[in-house]
GROMACS .gro file of C-alpha atoms in nm:
model
  188
    1LYS     CA    1   7.403  11.710   2.481
    2LEU     CA    2   7.616  11.786   2.183
    3GLY     CA    3   7.529  11.461   2.050
    4GLU     CA    4   7.121  11.538   2.029
    5GLU     CA    5   7.211  11.946   1.874
    6LYS     CA    6   7.386  11.746   1.596
    7ALA     CA    7   7.143  11.536   1.531
    8THR     CA    8   6.868  11.793   1.567
    9ASN     CA    9   7.076  12.022   1.267
   10LEU     CA   10   7.098  11.725   1.097
   11SER     CA   11   6.742  11.655   1.080
   12LEU     CA   12   6.694  12.011   1.054
   13LYS     CA   13   6.930  11.984   0.705
   14ASP     CA   14   6.750  11.742   0.616
   15ASP     CA   15   6.426  11.895   0.666
   16ASN     CA   16   6.540  12.288   0.479
   17ALA     CA   17   6.688  11.981   0.176
   18ARG     CA   18   6.318  11.870   0.187
   19LEU     CA   19   6.175  12.262   0.137
   20ALA     CA   20   6.436  12.363  -0.056
   21ASN     CA   21   6.299  12.066  -0.286
   22CYS     CA   22   5.910  12.145  -0.226
   23VAL     CA   23   6.014  12.496  -0.308
   24THR     CA   24   6.147  12.434  -0.656
   25VAL     CA   25   5.903  12.251  -0.740
   26LEU     CA   26   5.612  12.483  -0.654
   27THR     CA   27   5.844  12.715  -0.829
   28GLN     CA   28   5.825  12.515  -1.122
   29SER     CA   29   5.442  12.429  -1.115
   30VAL     CA   30   5.365  12.814  -1.099
   31LYS     CA   31   5.603  12.847  -1.376
   32ASP     CA   32   5.400  12.588  -1.537
   33ILE     CA   33   5.043  12.751  -1.502
   34LYS     CA   34   5.154  13.075  -1.611
   35LYS     CA   35   5.256  12.989  -1.920
   36GLU     CA   36   4.946  12.710  -1.979
   37LYS     CA   37   4.766  13.009  -1.911
   38ALA     CA   38   4.957  13.247  -2.179
   39ASP     CA   39   4.909  13.014  -2.415
   40ALA     CA   40   4.522  12.974  -2.332
   41GLU     CA   41   4.540  13.293  -2.361
   42GLU     CA   42   4.702  13.351  -2.633
   43GLU     CA   43   4.464  13.083  -2.854
   44GLN     CA   44   4.187  13.265  -2.658
   45THR     CA   45   4.290  13.575  -2.877
   46LYS     CA   46   4.370  13.409  -3.193
   47LYS     CA   47   4.029  13.283  -3.184
   48ALA     CA   48   3.863  13.563  -3.144
   49ASP     CA   49   4.076  13.794  -3.397
   50ASP     CA   50   3.946  13.468  -3.626
   51LEU     CA   51   3.592  13.525  -3.507
   52ASN     CA   52   3.607  13.892  -3.575
   53LYS     CA   53   3.794  13.883  -3.914
   54ALA     CA   54   3.561  13.616  -4.023
   55ASN     CA   55   3.241  13.799  -3.953
   56LEU     CA   56   3.358  14.088  -4.144
   57GLU     CA   57   3.508  13.838  -4.408
   58LEU     CA   58   3.108  13.796  -4.376
   59GLU     CA   59   2.927  14.095  -4.371
   60GLU     CA   60   3.118  14.231  -4.689
   61GLN     CA   61   3.034  13.942  -4.896
   62LEU     CA   62   2.685  14.035  -4.805
   63LYS     CA   63   2.691  14.391  -4.865
   64ALA     CA   64   2.828  14.287  -5.229
   65ALA     CA   65   2.510  14.104  -5.260
   66ALA     CA   66   2.286  14.341  -5.152
   67ASN     CA   67   2.373  14.593  -5.365
   68LYS     CA   68   2.413  14.320  -5.663
   69LEU     CA   69   2.058  14.239  -5.582
   70ASP     CA   70   1.998  14.574  -5.575
   71LYS     CA   71   2.134  14.634  -5.916
   72MET     CA   72   1.948  14.322  -6.014
   73LYS     CA   73   1.587  14.495  -5.889
   74ALA     CA   74   1.637  14.820  -6.039
   75ASP     CA   75   1.749  14.684  -6.369
   76ASN     CA   76   1.477  14.439  -6.350
   77ALA     CA   77   1.255  14.697  -6.260
   78GLU     CA   78   1.370  14.941  -6.613
   79ILE     CA   79   1.318  14.710  -6.823
   80LEU     CA   80   0.947  14.603  -6.700
   81ALA     CA   81   0.911  14.966  -6.742
   82LYS     CA   82   1.020  14.960  -7.125
   83ALA     CA   83   0.854  14.666  -7.219
   84ALA     CA   84   0.520  14.810  -7.040
   85ALA     CA   85   0.569  15.144  -7.248
   86ASP     CA   86   0.648  14.900  -7.535
   87ILE     CA   87   0.324  14.707  -7.430
   88ALA     CA   88   0.140  15.017  -7.469
   89ASN     CA   89   0.252  15.149  -7.803
   90ARG     CA   90   0.179  14.868  -7.948
   91GLU     CA   91  -0.136  14.836  -7.814
   92ARG     CA   92  -0.209  15.187  -7.964
   93THR     CA   93  -0.099  15.076  -8.255
   94ILE     CA   94  -0.288  14.827  -8.328
   95ASP     CA   95  -0.590  14.998  -8.206
   96MET     CA   96  -0.437  15.224  -8.533
   97GLY     CA   97  -0.480  14.924  -8.722
   98GLN     CA   98  -0.790  14.830  -8.640
   99THR     CA   99  -0.942  15.112  -8.636
  100THR     CA  100  -0.752  15.155  -9.038
  101ILE     CA  101  -0.877  14.822  -9.115
  102SER     CA  102  -1.223  14.925  -9.043
  103SER     CA  103  -1.252  15.272  -9.212
  104LEU     CA  104  -1.063  14.978  -9.534
  105GLN     CA  105  -1.373  14.776  -9.486
  106GLU     CA  106  -1.655  15.051  -9.488
  107ASN     CA  107  -1.493  15.190  -9.814
  108LEU     CA  108  -1.579  14.883 -10.110
  109SER     CA  109  -1.357  15.112 -10.326
  110THR     CA  110  -1.061  15.020 -10.110
  111SER     CA  111  -0.850  14.704 -10.250
  112LYS     CA  112  -0.836  14.390 -10.122
  113ASP     CA  113  -0.458  14.392 -10.131
  114GLU     CA  114  -0.471  14.683  -9.935
  115ILE     CA  115  -0.683  14.487  -9.709
  116THR     CA  116  -0.475  14.232  -9.656
  117LYS     CA  117  -0.175  14.363  -9.594
  118LEU     CA  118  -0.341  14.538  -9.278
  119GLN     CA  119  -0.441  14.189  -9.142
  120SER     CA  120  -0.104  14.118  -9.184
  121ALA     CA  121   0.019  14.393  -9.010
  122GLU     CA  122  -0.211  14.342  -8.755
  123LYS     CA  123  -0.089  13.974  -8.674
  124LYS     CA  124   0.241  14.062  -8.665
  125LEU     CA  125   0.146  14.326  -8.447
  126LYS     CA  126  -0.050  14.119  -8.197
  127THR     CA  127   0.204  13.847  -8.226
  128LYS     CA  128   0.479  14.107  -8.095
  129LEU     CA  129   0.247  14.223  -7.839
  130GLY     CA  130   0.227  13.840  -7.680
  131GLU     CA  131   0.591  13.796  -7.728
  132GLU     CA  132   0.560  14.149  -7.497
  133LYS     CA  133   0.367  14.002  -7.280
  134ALA     CA  134   0.518  13.656  -7.242
  135THR     CA  135   0.829  13.877  -7.127
  136ASN     CA  136   0.675  14.064  -6.891
  137LYS     CA  137   0.534  13.771  -6.711
  138ALA     CA  138   0.920  13.623  -6.746
  139LEU     CA  139   0.986  13.925  -6.621
  140GLN     CA  140   0.714  13.918  -6.298
  141GLU     CA  141   0.818  13.601  -6.203
  142ASP     CA  142   1.193  13.685  -6.187
  143ASN     CA  143   1.118  13.967  -5.928
  144ALA     CA  144   0.922  13.685  -5.785
  145GLY     CA  145   1.275  13.489  -5.795
  146LEU     CA  146   1.468  13.760  -5.637
  147ALA     CA  147   1.178  13.837  -5.353
  148LYS     CA  148   1.306  13.409  -5.215
  149GLY     CA  149   1.663  13.539  -5.281
  150ILE     CA  150   1.661  13.805  -5.055
  151THR     CA  151   1.425  13.639  -4.785
  152SER     CA  152   1.679  13.390  -4.801
  153LEU     CA  153   1.978  13.628  -4.749
  154THR     CA  154   1.803  13.798  -4.499
  155LYS     CA  155   1.793  13.457  -4.332
  156SER     CA  156   2.177  13.382  -4.355
  157VAL     CA  157   2.215  13.679  -4.200
  158LYS     CA  158   2.026  13.659  -3.901
  159ASP     CA  159   2.147  13.270  -3.925
  160LEU     CA  160   2.507  13.432  -3.925
  161LYS     CA  161   2.426  13.689  -3.650
  162LYS     CA  162   2.308  13.358  -3.368
  163GLU     CA  163   2.639  13.267  -3.509
  164LYS     CA  164   2.804  13.529  -3.405
  165VAL     CA  165   2.621  13.594  -3.081
  166ASP     CA  166   2.727  13.193  -2.985
  167ALA     CA  167   3.087  13.217  -3.079
  168GLU     CA  168   3.059  13.531  -2.816
  169GLU     CA  169   2.921  13.354  -2.590
  170THR     CA  170   3.176  13.151  -2.612
  171ILE     CA  171   3.456  13.371  -2.576
  172SER     CA  172   3.260  13.486  -2.272
  173SER     CA  173   3.278  13.155  -2.151
  174GLN     CA  174   3.679  13.107  -2.223
  175THR     CA  175   3.729  13.446  -2.082
  176LYS     CA  176   3.584  13.370  -1.757
  177LYS     CA  177   3.803  13.074  -1.744
  178THR     CA  178   4.076  13.251  -1.788
  179ASP     CA  179   3.942  13.499  -1.421
  180ASP     CA  180   3.954  13.137  -1.233
  181LEU     CA  181   4.241  13.041  -1.307
  182LYS     CA  182   4.430  13.338  -1.240
  183LYS     CA  183   4.201  13.368  -0.939
  184ASP     CA  184   4.334  12.982  -0.904
  185LEU     CA  185   4.664  13.101  -0.949
  186LYS     CA  186   4.716  13.430  -0.669
  187ASN     CA  187   4.515  13.239  -0.408
  188ALA     CA  188   4.798  12.914  -0.503
   0.00000   0.00000   0.00000
Protein backbone atom coordinates (compact mmCIF):
# COMPACT_ATOMS: atom_id res chain seq x y z
CA LYS A 1 0.00 0.00 0.00
CA LEU A 2 2.89 2.36 0.72
CA GLY A 3 4.12 1.82 -2.85
CA GLU A 4 0.69 2.79 -4.17
CA GLU A 5 0.69 5.95 -2.06
CA LYS A 6 4.17 6.85 -3.33
CA ALA A 7 3.06 6.27 -6.90
CA THR A 8 -0.05 8.41 -6.32
CA ASN A 9 2.09 11.15 -4.71
CA LEU A 10 4.53 11.05 -7.62
CA SER A 11 1.66 11.25 -10.08
CA LEU A 12 0.19 14.20 -8.13
CA LYS A 13 3.58 15.94 -8.15
CA ASP A 14 3.79 15.51 -11.91
CA ASP A 15 0.25 16.84 -12.28
CA ASN A 16 1.10 19.78 -10.03
CA ALA A 17 4.23 20.53 -12.06
CA ARG A 18 2.21 20.46 -15.30
CA LEU A 19 -0.46 22.66 -13.74
CA ALA A 20 2.21 25.10 -12.56
CA ASN A 21 3.60 25.23 -16.12
CA CYS A 22 0.08 25.83 -17.48
CA VAL A 23 -0.48 28.63 -14.94
CA THR A 24 2.84 30.20 -15.94
CA VAL A 25 1.95 30.01 -19.64
CA LEU A 26 -1.53 31.41 -18.98
CA THR A 27 -0.10 34.21 -16.83
CA GLN A 28 2.35 35.12 -19.60
CA SER A 29 -0.49 35.02 -22.17
CA VAL A 30 -2.58 37.35 -20.01
CA LYS A 31 0.39 39.72 -19.67
CA ASP A 32 0.95 39.64 -23.44
CA ILE A 33 -2.73 40.32 -24.14
CA LYS A 34 -2.76 43.18 -21.62
CA LYS A 35 0.34 44.65 -23.28
CA GLU A 36 -1.23 44.31 -26.75
CA LYS A 37 -4.39 45.92 -25.43
CA ALA A 38 -2.44 48.82 -23.88
CA ASP A 39 -0.46 49.25 -27.12
CA ALA A 40 -3.68 49.23 -29.17
CA GLU A 41 -5.30 51.77 -26.86
CA GLU A 42 -2.22 53.98 -27.01
CA GLU A 43 -2.15 53.73 -30.83
CA GLN A 44 -5.88 54.49 -31.00
CA THR A 45 -5.45 57.52 -28.73
CA LYS A 46 -2.51 58.73 -30.82
CA LYS A 47 -4.51 58.35 -34.04
CA ALA A 48 -7.48 60.19 -32.52
CA ASP A 49 -5.17 63.00 -31.34
CA ASP A 50 -3.58 63.21 -34.79
CA LEU A 51 -6.99 63.35 -36.45
CA ASN A 52 -8.18 66.05 -34.06
CA LYS A 53 -5.03 68.07 -34.64
CA ALA A 54 -5.33 67.74 -38.43
CA ASN A 55 -9.01 68.69 -38.22
CA LEU A 56 -8.19 71.82 -36.18
CA GLU A 57 -5.46 72.81 -38.63
CA LEU A 58 -7.84 72.39 -41.56
CA GLU A 59 -10.51 74.45 -39.83
CA GLU A 60 -7.97 77.22 -39.20
CA GLN A 61 -6.89 77.13 -42.85
CA LEU A 62 -10.50 77.28 -44.00
CA LYS A 63 -11.21 80.22 -41.69
CA ALA A 64 -8.15 82.04 -43.02
CA ALA A 65 -9.16 81.34 -46.62
CA ALA A 66 -12.74 82.49 -45.94
CA ASN A 67 -11.45 85.68 -44.31
CA LYS A 68 -9.17 86.32 -47.26
CA LEU A 69 -12.04 85.79 -49.70
CA ASP A 70 -14.28 88.11 -47.68
CA LYS A 71 -11.59 90.79 -47.76
CA MET A 72 -11.10 90.33 -51.50
CA LYS A 73 -14.86 90.59 -52.06
CA ALA A 74 -15.02 93.75 -49.95
CA ASP A 75 -12.04 95.24 -51.80
CA ASN A 76 -13.57 94.39 -55.17
CA ALA A 77 -16.93 95.84 -54.14
CA GLU A 78 -15.17 99.06 -53.13
CA ILE A 79 -13.27 99.16 -56.43
CA LEU A 80 -16.49 98.52 -58.37
CA ALA A 81 -18.28 101.30 -56.49
CA LYS A 82 -15.45 103.74 -57.23
CA ALA A 83 -15.38 102.67 -60.89
CA ALA A 84 -19.15 103.14 -61.16
CA ALA A 85 -18.86 106.64 -59.63
CA ASP A 86 -15.99 107.48 -62.00
CA ILE A 87 -18.01 106.23 -64.98
CA ALA A 88 -21.02 108.31 -63.91
CA ASN A 89 -18.80 111.38 -63.51
CA ARG A 90 -17.19 110.79 -66.88
CA GLU A 91 -20.59 110.30 -68.52
CA ARG A 92 -21.73 113.61 -67.04
CA THR A 93 -18.53 115.19 -68.27
CA ILE A 94 -19.12 113.73 -71.75
CA ASP A 95 -22.72 114.98 -71.68
CA MET A 96 -21.48 118.43 -70.74
CA GLY A 97 -18.84 118.30 -73.46
CA GLN A 98 -21.44 117.32 -76.03
CA THR A 99 -23.70 120.17 -74.92
CA THR A 100 -20.80 122.56 -75.19
CA ILE A 101 -19.95 121.23 -78.65
CA SER A 102 -23.55 121.67 -79.75
CA SER A 103 -23.61 125.24 -78.46
CA LEU A 104 -20.35 126.01 -80.22
CA GLN A 105 -21.60 124.51 -83.48
CA GLU A 106 -24.72 126.69 -83.29
CA ASN A 107 -22.59 129.74 -82.76
CA LEU A 108 -20.80 130.26 -86.09
CA SER A 109 -18.56 132.90 -84.56
CA THR A 110 -16.73 130.20 -82.58
CA SER A 111 -13.40 129.31 -84.09
CA LYS A 112 -12.68 125.90 -85.64
CA ASP A 113 -9.65 125.45 -83.36
CA GLU A 114 -11.86 125.62 -80.28
CA ILE A 115 -14.26 123.08 -81.78
CA THR A 116 -11.37 120.76 -82.66
CA LYS A 117 -10.02 120.97 -79.08
CA LEU A 118 -13.41 120.10 -77.61
CA GLN A 119 -13.89 117.21 -80.02
CA SER A 120 -10.47 115.90 -79.05
CA ALA A 121 -11.37 116.19 -75.37
CA GLU A 122 -14.63 114.37 -76.06
CA LYS A 123 -12.75 111.56 -77.85
CA LYS A 124 -10.33 111.19 -74.93
CA LEU A 125 -13.22 111.08 -72.48
CA LYS A 126 -14.97 108.43 -74.55
CA THR A 127 -11.75 106.43 -74.69
CA LYS A 128 -11.40 106.70 -70.91
CA LEU A 129 -15.05 105.75 -70.53
CA GLY A 130 -14.43 102.67 -72.66
CA GLU A 131 -11.40 101.80 -70.56
CA GLU A 132 -13.40 102.26 -67.34
CA LYS A 133 -16.19 100.07 -68.71
CA ALA A 134 -13.63 97.41 -69.64
CA THR A 135 -12.15 97.64 -66.13
CA ASN A 136 -15.62 97.36 -64.63
CA LYS A 137 -16.34 94.27 -66.75
CA ALA A 138 -13.02 92.68 -65.70
CA LEU A 139 -13.85 93.33 -62.04
CA GLN A 140 -17.27 91.71 -62.51
CA GLU A 141 -15.57 88.67 -64.05
CA ASP A 142 -13.18 88.59 -61.08
CA ASN A 143 -16.20 88.51 -58.76
CA ALA A 144 -17.64 85.61 -60.74
CA GLY A 145 -14.31 83.80 -60.31
CA LEU A 146 -14.41 84.51 -56.57
CA ALA A 147 -17.91 83.05 -56.38
CA LYS A 148 -16.61 79.86 -58.05
CA GLY A 149 -13.71 79.80 -55.55
CA ILE A 150 -16.15 80.10 -52.64
CA THR A 151 -18.24 77.27 -54.09
CA SER A 152 -15.10 75.14 -54.39
CA LEU A 153 -14.09 75.93 -50.79
CA THR A 154 -17.61 75.08 -49.60
CA LYS A 155 -17.31 71.70 -51.35
CA SER A 156 -13.87 71.19 -49.73
CA VAL A 157 -15.38 71.92 -46.31
CA LYS A 158 -18.13 69.37 -46.97
CA ASP A 159 -15.50 66.81 -48.06
CA LEU A 160 -13.45 67.50 -44.92
CA LYS A 161 -16.52 67.07 -42.73
CA LYS A 162 -17.22 63.72 -44.44
CA GLU A 163 -13.61 62.65 -43.84
CA LYS A 164 -14.02 63.66 -40.19
CA VAL A 165 -17.19 61.55 -39.90
CA ASP A 166 -15.37 58.60 -41.54
CA ALA A 167 -12.46 59.01 -39.11
CA GLU A 168 -14.84 59.14 -36.14
CA GLU A 169 -16.52 55.96 -37.38
CA THR A 170 -13.12 54.27 -37.63
CA ILE A 171 -12.27 55.37 -34.08
CA SER A 172 -15.65 54.12 -32.88
CA SER A 173 -15.02 50.77 -34.58
CA GLN A 174 -11.57 50.53 -32.98
CA THR A 175 -13.06 51.40 -29.59
CA LYS A 176 -15.69 48.67 -29.99
CA LYS A 177 -13.01 46.13 -30.94
CA THR A 178 -10.99 47.17 -27.88
CA ASP A 179 -14.08 46.85 -25.66
CA ASP A 180 -14.78 43.39 -27.13
CA LEU A 181 -11.17 42.42 -26.43
CA LYS A 182 -11.54 43.63 -22.83
CA LYS A 183 -14.70 41.56 -22.41
CA ASP A 184 -12.96 38.51 -23.87
CA LEU A 185 -10.05 39.02 -21.44
CA LYS A 186 -12.44 39.30 -18.49
CA ASN A 187 -14.26 36.16 -19.64
CA ALA A 188 -10.96 34.32 -20.13
